[in-house]
Amino acid sequence: MHIDLIIESENVFTGTDAATKPAAVATSGDRIVAVGPRADVHAFARTRNEGPAPEVRDFGDALVVPGFHDSHLHFFHSAVYASPLATMFLGENEADCVERMRAFAEQRPSGWLLAQGWREYRWDPPVLPSKRSLDEAFPTRPVALYSGDAHTLWLNSAALSELGLTRDSVPPAGGTYDRDEAGELTGIVREAAAMELMPQIMGSFTDDEVASAYRGFFARLAENGVTSVCDMSLMAHPGLDFIRDDVHAALLERGELTARVHLFPTLTGDMGRFETMRARYTGPCLQAPGFKQFFDGVSSQHTAWVTEPYANARVEGDCGRPTVDAAVMRSYVLAAAEQGYPVRIHTIGDAAIHAALDIFEEARAKFGPLPEGRRNCLEHLENFLPEDLSRLAELQVVAAVQPPHMTLDPGGPERDLGPGRVPYMWPLRTLLDRSTVLAFGTDSPVVDVNSIDVLYSAVSRQDPGTHEPAGGWLPGERIGMAEALRAYTQGSAAAAGRRRELGTLEVGKLADIAVLDRNLLTCEIEDIQKTKVLATFMGGRCVFGNETRGRG
């Protein structure tokens, strides 16, 4: 055996318990071969090593943890929006967004102008935009602004024309084209209709531009200590999931993949595309573990599927609706379960969560638990029926949640759902107390892949930007830092079906490691966001940071 590397620190969090301890971690190839007291690991290296002495990286009192694993992001869009191909901003109001697009146009003088991040309910005034303001600034150039929640497009007339949309256009099932009183398109396109248009817009980018954007985003992940991700289908319609396995595979072949990628394409009646991926990508860096589907939209747009009407109902019986018919979803999930394939379902509203759990329960009764440690997952889970809080653990369903989402719309839950339902929103403490496996992520590009913000949000239930509300939103649902770290490592590994290989620092597991400049388990909440990532290792290879840190 050749031992390549020994990483040591006064504060090592292996993930197997809730504390840190002085320790060393030895790697050989891409695996961990020893973990324990420094003296023991060095003795092991002296007696077992064949060849040159291993490199020793002493990080002093820095915190060594398993590499972070983002359980839910959309790689294509994250990469594009983080690149010079597009821009991101919330904006203060409609006019401010238009001015920001003018500035962006100076950097990108031709082709589509693309942005993401606007949320009209956080503007002053909080009103929907329309094509008119964009038309004045860009009468001939197509412009598309994707909303911050990734469910709505704001287009100008040139974009509508380029996309072939007219007042007579009929939206796809699960989507809408907003119209004014005269029946004219306003430029606002929602849900499935918005997502269906993205391939035409994104098709303006070349393969080389996309590959460059992917490299940049991998670097961004490494800077945040993220060594593994789940690349999730963007939407339910066939061919529109933006799972670009070809780009990942090309980067892997060139040795440029610096995080492990788990592909979750759309579940449809035809599983052929997934099964081809599953057979082709079997190595430790690129795999296709399962499927993604969508049961509803988002609460802020009243497209999340809820049991009782919204508190501020826009129409009679305003409960949102399923984006995929429940009978169709049932047939899809049962077919996947029969083959032993896990399914991850976007469920935000309590009706969507309940219906999905019913389907998973039926699948488990018919076909038994999924094999080889695989898990079905529910994604987002923002609003529960009280009787469903225990069912995830009972059915071995992972709760894949994104802590920074809790404060994206201050006052929104109270406004949209009313005080009676708010206590059952993002109930992280309750879910853990009922033995649910939590898997953390960001849903990037909805929020940035800032790993420290994920952890801060989970333990404080405060917005990472504003630090509001004081004391945390529903503070009784806060969780501890060790629990948050486990959710962001081994919980996410469970969501990817790789709990046996990833998520803890143990002998035999892949050597994915992040090093942080402070001990998050002992620092004050207000100091968490001061934390910097010093180094990131994927499979024992340093993919970010080169400096060790002396004992402080």
Coordinates of C-alpha atoms in Angstrom, one line a residue:
M1 CA 0.0 0.0 0.0
H2 CA 1.2 3.5 -0.8
I3 CA -0.1 6.1 1.6
D4 CA -0.2 9.4 -0.4
L5 CA -1.5 12.0 2.2
I6 CA -2.0 12.5 5.9
I7 CA -4.3 15.4 6.9
E8 CA -4.2 16.3 10.6
S9 CA -5.8 18.8 12.9
E10 CA -6.7 19.5 16.5
N11 CA -10.3 19.5 15.4
V12 CA -11.5 16.7 13.2
F13 CA -15.2 16.0 12.8
T14 CA -15.6 12.5 11.4
G15 CA -19.4 12.6 11.4
T16 CA -19.6 9.4 13.5
D17 CA -20.3 11.4 16.6
A18 CA -21.2 15.0 17.6
A19 CA -17.8 16.3 18.7
T20 CA -14.4 17.1 17.2
K21 CA -11.2 15.6 18.4
P22 CA -7.5 15.8 17.6
A23 CA -6.9 13.3 14.8
A24 CA -5.3 12.5 11.5
V25 CA -6.7 11.0 8.3
A26 CA -4.5 9.0 5.9
T27 CA -5.4 8.4 2.3
S28 CA -4.3 6.0 -0.4
G29 CA -5.4 6.6 -3.9
D30 CA -8.9 8.0 -3.5
R31 CA -9.8 6.2 -0.3
I32 CA -9.3 6.7 3.4
V33 CA -7.1 4.0 4.9
A34 CA -6.7 5.3 8.5
V35 CA -8.4 7.6 10.9
G36 CA -7.5 8.2 14.5
P37 CA -5.0 9.8 16.9
R38 CA -2.1 11.4 15.1
A39 CA 0.5 9.1 16.6
D40 CA -1.4 6.0 15.6
V41 CA -2.0 7.2 12.0
H42 CA 1.7 8.1 11.6
A43 CA 2.7 4.7 13.1
F44 CA 0.3 3.0 10.6
A45 CA 1.9 4.9 7.8
R46 CA 5.4 3.9 8.8
T47 CA 4.6 0.2 9.0
R48 CA 2.2 -0.1 6.1
N49 CA 3.5 2.4 3.5
E50 CA 5.3 1.2 0.4
G51 CA 7.3 3.8 -1.4
P52 CA 8.0 7.5 -0.6
A53 CA 6.9 9.1 2.6
P54 CA 3.4 10.5 2.4
E55 CA 2.7 14.3 2.2
V56 CA 1.6 15.6 5.6
R57 CA -0.8 18.5 5.7
D58 CA -1.0 19.8 9.3
F59 CA -4.0 22.2 9.6
G60 CA -3.4 23.2 13.2
D61 CA -6.7 23.9 14.9
A62 CA -8.7 24.3 11.7
L63 CA -11.9 22.2 11.4
V64 CA -11.6 19.1 9.2
V65 CA -15.0 17.7 8.0
P66 CA -16.3 15.4 5.4
G67 CA -16.7 17.2 2.1
F68 CA -20.1 18.9 1.7
H69 CA -22.6 17.4 -0.6
D70 CA -25.2 19.6 -2.2
S71 CA -28.2 17.3 -2.5
H72 CA -30.2 19.4 -4.9
L73 CA -29.0 21.8 -7.5
H74 CA -29.5 22.4 -11.2
F75 CA -26.0 22.3 -12.7
F76 CA -26.6 23.7 -16.2
H77 CA -28.4 26.8 -15.0
S78 CA -26.1 27.3 -12.0
A79 CA -23.1 27.2 -14.3
V80 CA -24.7 29.6 -16.9
Y81 CA -25.9 32.1 -14.4
A82 CA -22.5 32.2 -12.6
S83 CA -20.7 32.8 -15.9
P84 CA -20.4 35.8 -18.3
L85 CA -23.2 34.3 -20.4
A86 CA -25.9 35.6 -18.0
T87 CA -26.4 37.7 -14.8
M88 CA -28.1 37.4 -11.5
F89 CA -29.9 40.0 -9.3
L90 CA -33.0 40.5 -7.2
G91 CA -33.5 44.1 -8.1
E92 CA -35.3 46.8 -6.1
N93 CA -38.2 47.1 -8.5
E94 CA -39.1 46.6 -12.2
A95 CA -37.3 49.8 -13.3
D96 CA -34.1 48.8 -11.4
C97 CA -34.1 45.4 -13.1
V98 CA -34.4 47.0 -16.6
E99 CA -31.4 49.3 -15.8
R100 CA -29.4 46.3 -14.6
M101 CA -30.1 44.6 -17.9
R102 CA -29.0 47.7 -19.8
A103 CA -25.6 47.5 -18.0
F104 CA -25.4 43.8 -18.7
A105 CA -26.1 44.4 -22.4
E106 CA -22.9 46.5 -22.6
Q107 CA -20.9 43.5 -21.6
R108 CA -22.7 41.1 -23.9
P109 CA -23.4 43.1 -27.1
S110 CA -25.3 40.5 -29.1
G111 CA -27.6 37.5 -28.7
W112 CA -30.1 36.8 -25.9
L113 CA -29.9 38.8 -22.7
L114 CA -30.5 36.4 -19.8
A115 CA -30.9 37.0 -16.0
Q116 CA -32.3 35.3 -13.0
G117 CA -33.2 36.4 -9.5
W118 CA -36.2 38.8 -9.5
R119 CA -38.9 38.4 -6.9
E120 CA -41.7 40.9 -7.3
Y121 CA -43.0 40.2 -3.8
R122 CA -39.7 41.6 -2.4
W123 CA -39.8 44.8 -4.6
D124 CA -41.0 48.2 -3.8
P125 CA -43.7 48.3 -5.0
P126 CA -44.4 44.5 -4.9
V127 CA -46.2 44.2 -8.3
L128 CA -45.6 41.9 -11.3
P129 CA -43.5 43.4 -14.2
S130 CA -44.6 43.3 -17.8
K131 CA -43.0 43.3 -21.3
R132 CA -43.6 47.0 -21.7
S133 CA -40.6 48.2 -19.6
L134 CA -38.3 45.8 -21.3
D135 CA -39.7 46.7 -24.8
E136 CA -38.8 50.4 -24.2
A137 CA -35.2 49.5 -23.4
F138 CA -34.8 46.6 -25.8
P139 CA -37.2 47.0 -28.8
T140 CA -35.4 44.4 -31.0
R141 CA -33.2 42.3 -28.8
P142 CA -34.7 39.3 -27.0
V143 CA -34.6 39.5 -23.2
A144 CA -35.5 36.8 -20.7
L145 CA -35.5 37.2 -16.9
Y146 CA -36.0 34.1 -14.9
S147 CA -37.5 34.6 -11.4
G148 CA -35.6 33.8 -8.3
D149 CA -37.7 30.8 -7.5
A150 CA -37.0 29.5 -11.0
H151 CA -40.7 29.1 -11.8
T152 CA -41.6 32.2 -13.8
L153 CA -40.2 34.0 -16.9
W154 CA -40.4 37.7 -17.7
L155 CA -40.0 38.3 -21.4
N156 CA -40.0 41.2 -23.8
S157 CA -41.8 41.3 -27.1
A158 CA -38.7 40.5 -29.1
A159 CA -38.3 37.3 -27.0
L160 CA -42.0 36.4 -27.4
S161 CA -41.6 36.7 -31.1
E162 CA -38.3 34.8 -31.2
L163 CA -40.0 32.0 -29.2
G164 CA -43.1 32.0 -31.5
L165 CA -45.6 33.0 -28.8
T166 CA -48.7 35.0 -29.8
R167 CA -52.0 35.8 -28.2
D168 CA -53.4 32.6 -29.7
S169 CA -50.7 30.4 -28.2
V170 CA -51.9 27.6 -25.9
P171 CA -49.6 26.8 -22.9
P172 CA -48.6 23.3 -22.0
A173 CA -50.3 21.4 -19.2
G174 CA -49.1 22.8 -15.8
G175 CA -48.2 26.2 -17.2
T176 CA -49.7 29.5 -18.1
Y177 CA -49.2 32.6 -20.3
D178 CA -50.4 35.7 -18.4
R179 CA -52.6 38.0 -20.5
D180 CA -54.0 41.5 -19.9
E181 CA -57.7 42.5 -20.1
A182 CA -57.5 42.7 -23.8
G183 CA -56.1 39.2 -24.1
E184 CA -52.6 40.3 -25.0
L185 CA -49.5 38.5 -23.6
T186 CA -48.0 40.4 -20.7
G187 CA -44.6 38.7 -21.0
I188 CA -45.1 36.7 -17.8
V189 CA -44.9 32.9 -18.4
R190 CA -45.3 30.5 -15.5
E191 CA -44.3 27.0 -14.4
A192 CA -44.2 24.3 -17.1
A193 CA -44.8 26.9 -19.8
A194 CA -41.7 28.9 -18.7
M195 CA -39.5 25.9 -18.3
E196 CA -40.5 24.6 -21.8
L197 CA -39.1 27.7 -23.3
M198 CA -35.7 27.4 -21.7
P199 CA -34.1 25.1 -24.3
Q200 CA -34.7 27.6 -27.0
I201 CA -33.2 30.4 -25.0
M202 CA -30.3 28.4 -23.7
G203 CA -29.7 26.9 -27.2
S204 CA -28.1 30.2 -28.2
F205 CA -25.0 29.2 -26.2
T206 CA -22.3 27.0 -27.8
D207 CA -21.0 23.7 -26.4
D208 CA -17.7 25.4 -25.7
E209 CA -19.4 28.2 -23.8
V210 CA -21.3 25.7 -21.7
A211 CA -18.3 23.6 -20.9
S212 CA -16.4 26.7 -19.8
A213 CA -19.3 27.7 -17.6
Y214 CA -19.3 24.2 -16.1
R215 CA -15.6 24.5 -15.3
G216 CA -16.2 27.8 -13.6
F217 CA -19.0 26.4 -11.5
F218 CA -16.9 23.3 -10.4
A219 CA -14.3 25.8 -9.2
R220 CA -17.0 27.7 -7.3
L221 CA -18.1 24.4 -5.6
A222 CA -14.5 23.6 -4.6
E223 CA -14.1 27.0 -3.1
N224 CA -17.1 26.2 -0.8
G225 CA -15.9 22.8 0.3
V226 CA -18.5 21.0 -1.9
T227 CA -17.1 17.7 -3.2
S228 CA -20.3 16.1 -4.4
V229 CA -23.6 17.2 -5.9
C230 CA -27.0 15.9 -7.1
D231 CA -27.7 17.4 -10.5
M232 CA -31.5 17.5 -10.6
S233 CA -33.9 17.6 -13.5
L234 CA -35.2 21.1 -14.0
M235 CA -38.8 20.2 -15.0
A236 CA -41.1 17.3 -15.6
H237 CA -41.5 17.4 -19.4
P238 CA -39.4 14.9 -21.4
G239 CA -36.2 16.4 -22.9
L240 CA -36.4 19.5 -20.7
D241 CA -34.5 18.4 -17.6
F242 CA -31.2 20.0 -18.6
I243 CA -29.2 17.0 -17.3
R244 CA -26.2 17.5 -19.6
D245 CA -24.4 14.2 -18.9
D246 CA -22.4 14.8 -22.0
V247 CA -20.7 17.8 -20.6
H248 CA -19.9 16.1 -17.3
A249 CA -18.6 13.0 -19.1
A250 CA -16.3 15.2 -21.3
L251 CA -14.9 17.0 -18.3
L252 CA -14.4 13.7 -16.4
E253 CA -12.5 12.3 -19.4
R254 CA -10.1 15.3 -19.3
G255 CA -9.6 15.0 -15.5
E256 CA -11.5 18.2 -14.9
L257 CA -14.3 16.9 -12.7
T258 CA -13.6 18.3 -9.2
A259 CA -16.8 17.2 -7.5
R260 CA -18.7 13.9 -7.8
V261 CA -21.9 14.3 -9.9
H262 CA -25.1 12.3 -9.4
L263 CA -27.6 12.6 -12.3
F264 CA -31.3 12.6 -11.7
P265 CA -33.2 12.9 -15.0
T266 CA -36.9 13.2 -15.3
L267 CA -39.0 10.2 -14.6
T268 CA -41.4 9.4 -17.5
G269 CA -43.1 6.4 -18.9
D270 CA -39.9 5.6 -20.9
M271 CA -37.0 4.9 -18.6
G272 CA -34.6 4.2 -21.5
R273 CA -32.6 7.4 -21.2
F274 CA -32.0 6.9 -17.5
E275 CA -31.1 3.3 -17.9
T276 CA -28.5 4.2 -20.6
M277 CA -26.9 6.7 -18.2
R278 CA -27.0 4.3 -15.3
A279 CA -25.2 1.6 -17.3
R280 CA -22.7 4.1 -18.8
Y281 CA -21.7 6.0 -15.7
T282 CA -20.6 3.6 -13.0
G283 CA -17.4 5.1 -11.7
P284 CA -16.9 6.9 -8.4
C285 CA -17.1 10.4 -10.0
L286 CA -20.2 10.2 -12.2
Q287 CA -23.3 8.1 -11.7
A288 CA -27.0 8.2 -12.4
P289 CA -28.7 6.9 -9.2
G290 CA -32.3 7.7 -9.8
F291 CA -35.1 9.9 -11.1
K292 CA -36.7 13.3 -10.4
Q293 CA -40.3 14.2 -10.7
F294 CA -42.5 17.3 -9.9
F295 CA -45.8 17.3 -8.0
D296 CA -46.4 21.0 -7.7
G297 CA -44.9 24.6 -7.9
V298 CA -44.2 27.2 -5.3
S299 CA -46.4 28.8 -2.6
S300 CA -45.4 32.4 -3.4
Q301 CA -47.1 32.0 -6.8
H302 CA -50.0 29.9 -5.4
T303 CA -48.8 26.9 -7.6
A304 CA -47.8 24.7 -4.7
W305 CA -50.5 22.1 -4.1
V306 CA -52.1 22.6 -0.7
T307 CA -55.0 20.9 1.1
E308 CA -56.9 24.0 2.1
P309 CA -57.2 27.2 0.0
Y310 CA -54.5 29.8 0.3
A311 CA -55.1 32.4 3.1
N312 CA -55.0 35.2 0.4
A313 CA -56.9 33.2 -2.2
R314 CA -56.9 34.7 -5.7
V315 CA -59.8 32.6 -6.9
E316 CA -62.4 30.4 -5.2
G317 CA -60.9 27.1 -4.1
D318 CA -57.4 28.4 -4.6
C319 CA -55.3 25.4 -3.7
G320 CA -52.8 25.3 -6.5
R321 CA -52.7 22.0 -8.4
P322 CA -50.5 19.1 -9.1
T323 CA -48.2 19.6 -12.1
V324 CA -48.4 15.9 -12.8
D325 CA -51.7 14.1 -12.4
A326 CA -51.6 12.0 -9.2
A327 CA -52.6 8.8 -11.2
V328 CA -49.8 9.4 -13.6
M329 CA -47.3 10.0 -10.8
R330 CA -48.4 6.8 -9.2
S331 CA -47.9 4.8 -12.3
Y332 CA -44.4 6.3 -12.8
V333 CA -43.2 5.7 -9.3
L334 CA -44.6 2.2 -9.1
A335 CA -42.8 1.3 -12.4
A336 CA -39.6 2.7 -11.0
A337 CA -40.0 0.9 -7.7
E338 CA -40.5 -2.4 -9.4
Q339 CA -37.1 -2.0 -11.0
G340 CA -35.6 -0.9 -7.7
Y341 CA -35.0 2.7 -8.8
P342 CA -35.3 5.6 -6.4
V343 CA -37.5 8.6 -7.2
R344 CA -37.1 12.2 -5.9
I345 CA -40.3 14.3 -6.0
H346 CA -40.6 18.1 -5.8
T347 CA -43.3 18.6 -3.1
I348 CA -43.8 22.0 -1.5
G349 CA -47.4 22.0 -0.5
D350 CA -49.0 19.8 2.1
A351 CA -51.3 18.1 -0.4
A352 CA -48.3 17.2 -2.7
I353 CA -46.3 15.8 0.3
H354 CA -49.3 13.7 1.4
A355 CA -50.0 12.3 -2.0
A356 CA -46.3 11.5 -2.7
L357 CA -46.0 9.7 0.7
D358 CA -49.1 7.7 -0.1
I359 CA -47.5 6.6 -3.4
F360 CA -44.2 5.7 -1.8
E361 CA -46.1 3.8 0.9
E362 CA -48.0 1.8 -1.8
A363 CA -44.7 1.1 -3.7
R364 CA -43.0 -0.1 -0.5
A365 CA -45.9 -2.4 0.3
K366 CA -45.9 -3.9 -3.2
F367 CA -42.1 -4.2 -3.9
G368 CA -40.4 -3.8 -0.5
P369 CA -37.7 -1.4 0.5
L370 CA -35.4 -0.2 -2.3
P371 CA -32.2 -2.3 -2.6
E372 CA -28.6 -1.4 -1.8
G373 CA -29.2 1.5 0.5
R374 CA -31.1 3.5 -2.1
R375 CA -33.7 6.0 -0.8
N376 CA -36.7 7.8 -2.2
C377 CA -36.7 11.5 -1.4
L378 CA -39.1 14.4 -1.2
E379 CA -37.6 17.7 -2.3
H380 CA -38.3 21.1 -0.5
L381 CA -41.1 20.0 1.8
E382 CA -42.1 23.4 3.0
N383 CA -45.6 22.8 4.4
F384 CA -46.7 19.7 6.2
L385 CA -50.0 18.2 7.4
P386 CA -49.2 17.3 11.0
E387 CA -50.1 13.6 10.4
D388 CA -47.4 13.3 7.8
L389 CA -44.4 14.5 10.0
S390 CA -43.6 10.9 11.1
R391 CA -44.2 9.2 7.8
L392 CA -40.9 10.0 6.2
A393 CA -38.9 8.1 8.7
E394 CA -41.5 5.2 8.7
L395 CA -41.1 4.9 4.9
Q396 CA -37.4 5.5 4.9
V397 CA -37.9 8.6 2.7
V398 CA -35.2 11.3 2.8
A399 CA -36.2 14.9 3.4
A400 CA -34.1 17.0 0.9
V401 CA -34.3 20.6 2.1
Q402 CA -32.6 23.8 1.4
P403 CA -32.2 25.9 4.7
P404 CA -31.7 29.3 3.0
H405 CA -35.1 29.0 1.4
M406 CA -36.8 29.6 4.7
T407 CA -36.3 33.3 4.7
L408 CA -36.4 34.0 0.9
D409 CA -39.9 35.6 1.3
P410 CA -40.1 37.4 4.6
G411 CA -43.7 37.3 5.8
G412 CA -44.7 35.2 2.8
P413 CA -45.7 32.0 4.6
E414 CA -48.0 34.1 6.9
R415 CA -49.4 36.0 4.0
D416 CA -50.0 33.0 1.7
L417 CA -50.8 30.2 4.2
G418 CA -52.0 31.9 7.3
P419 CA -50.9 31.4 11.0
G420 CA -52.5 27.9 11.3
R421 CA -50.1 26.3 8.8
V422 CA -47.0 28.3 9.5
P423 CA -45.9 26.1 12.5
Y424 CA -45.5 23.1 10.1
M425 CA -43.2 24.8 7.7
W426 CA -39.6 23.6 7.3
P427 CA -39.9 21.7 10.6
L428 CA -36.3 20.5 10.8
R429 CA -36.1 19.9 14.5
T430 CA -39.4 17.9 14.5
L431 CA -38.3 15.8 11.5
L432 CA -35.0 15.0 13.2
D433 CA -36.7 14.1 16.5
R434 CA -38.8 11.7 14.5
S435 CA -35.7 10.0 13.0
T436 CA -36.0 11.5 9.6
V437 CA -32.9 11.7 7.4
L438 CA -32.3 15.3 6.3
A439 CA -30.3 16.0 3.2
F440 CA -29.1 19.6 2.7
G441 CA -28.6 21.5 -0.5
T442 CA -29.3 24.9 -2.1
D443 CA -31.5 24.4 -5.2
S444 CA -28.8 26.5 -7.0
P445 CA -29.3 28.8 -8.8
V446 CA -32.2 29.7 -6.6
V447 CA -29.6 30.4 -3.9
D448 CA -25.9 30.4 -4.1
V449 CA -23.8 27.3 -3.3
N450 CA -22.4 29.0 -0.3
S451 CA -21.9 26.1 2.2
I452 CA -21.5 28.3 5.2
D453 CA -24.8 30.1 4.5
V454 CA -26.5 26.7 4.3
L455 CA -25.2 25.8 7.8
Y456 CA -25.9 29.2 9.2
S457 CA -29.5 29.1 8.0
A458 CA -30.1 25.7 9.5
V459 CA -28.9 26.5 13.0
S460 CA -30.1 30.1 13.2
R461 CA -33.3 30.0 11.0
Q462 CA -32.2 33.6 10.0
D463 CA -31.6 35.0 6.6
P464 CA -27.9 34.8 5.7
G465 CA -28.0 38.2 4.1
T466 CA -30.1 40.3 6.5
H467 CA -29.8 38.1 9.7
E468 CA -33.5 38.5 10.2
P469 CA -35.7 37.7 12.0
A470 CA -33.9 38.3 15.3
G471 CA -33.9 35.0 17.3
G472 CA -34.8 33.0 14.2
W473 CA -38.0 32.2 12.3
L474 CA -39.8 29.5 14.3
P475 CA -36.8 29.2 16.6
G476 CA -38.1 26.0 18.1
E477 CA -37.2 24.3 14.8
R478 CA -33.5 25.2 14.9
I479 CA -31.1 22.3 14.9
G480 CA -27.5 21.9 16.2
M481 CA -24.4 22.4 14.1
A482 CA -23.3 18.7 14.3
E483 CA -26.8 17.8 13.0
A484 CA -26.5 20.4 10.2
L485 CA -23.1 19.0 9.3
R486 CA -24.4 15.5 9.1
A487 CA -27.4 16.6 7.0
Y488 CA -25.0 18.3 4.6
T489 CA -22.7 15.3 4.3
Q490 CA -24.1 11.9 5.2
G491 CA -27.7 12.8 4.7
S492 CA -27.0 14.1 1.2
A493 CA -25.0 10.9 0.6
A494 CA -28.1 8.9 1.5
A495 CA -30.2 10.9 -1.0
A496 CA -27.6 10.0 -3.7
G497 CA -27.7 6.3 -2.6
R498 CA -24.0 6.5 -1.6
R499 CA -24.1 6.4 2.2
R500 CA -21.7 3.5 2.1
E501 CA -19.0 5.5 0.3
L502 CA -19.5 9.1 1.3
G503 CA -20.5 11.4 4.1
T504 CA -18.2 10.5 7.0
L505 CA -14.4 10.2 7.5
E506 CA -14.1 6.4 8.0
V507 CA -11.7 3.8 6.7
G508 CA -12.7 2.5 3.3
K509 CA -14.7 5.6 2.3
L510 CA -13.8 8.0 -0.4
A511 CA -11.4 10.7 0.7
D512 CA -13.6 13.7 0.3
I513 CA -12.6 16.3 2.8
A514 CA -13.2 20.0 3.5
V515 CA -11.0 22.2 5.9
L516 CA -12.5 25.3 7.5
D517 CA -10.7 28.0 9.4
R518 CA -12.7 27.8 12.6
N519 CA -14.5 25.2 14.7
L520 CA -18.1 25.6 13.7
L521 CA -19.2 23.3 16.6
T522 CA -17.9 25.8 19.2
C523 CA -18.2 29.2 17.7
E524 CA -21.0 31.6 18.3
I525 CA -23.9 31.8 15.7
E526 CA -22.9 35.3 14.8
D527 CA -19.4 34.1 13.9
I528 CA -20.4 31.3 11.6
Q529 CA -20.4 33.4 8.5
K530 CA -16.9 34.6 9.1
T531 CA -15.7 31.0 8.3
K532 CA -13.5 30.5 5.3
V533 CA -12.8 27.2 3.5
L534 CA -9.0 26.6 3.6
A535 CA -8.8 23.5 1.4
T536 CA -11.0 21.0 -0.4
F537 CA -10.0 17.4 -1.3
M538 CA -11.9 15.1 -3.6
G539 CA -10.7 11.6 -3.6
G540 CA -7.5 12.6 -1.8
R541 CA -6.7 15.2 -4.5
C542 CA -6.5 18.8 -3.5
V543 CA -9.0 20.7 -5.7
F544 CA -8.9 24.0 -3.7
G545 CA -6.4 25.6 -1.4
N546 CA -2.7 24.8 -1.0
E547 CA -1.8 26.4 2.3
T548 CA -1.6 24.5 5.6
R549 CA -2.2 26.4 8.8
G550 CA 0.0 26.3 11.9
R551 CA -1.4 25.7 15.3
G552 CA -3.0 28.8 16.7

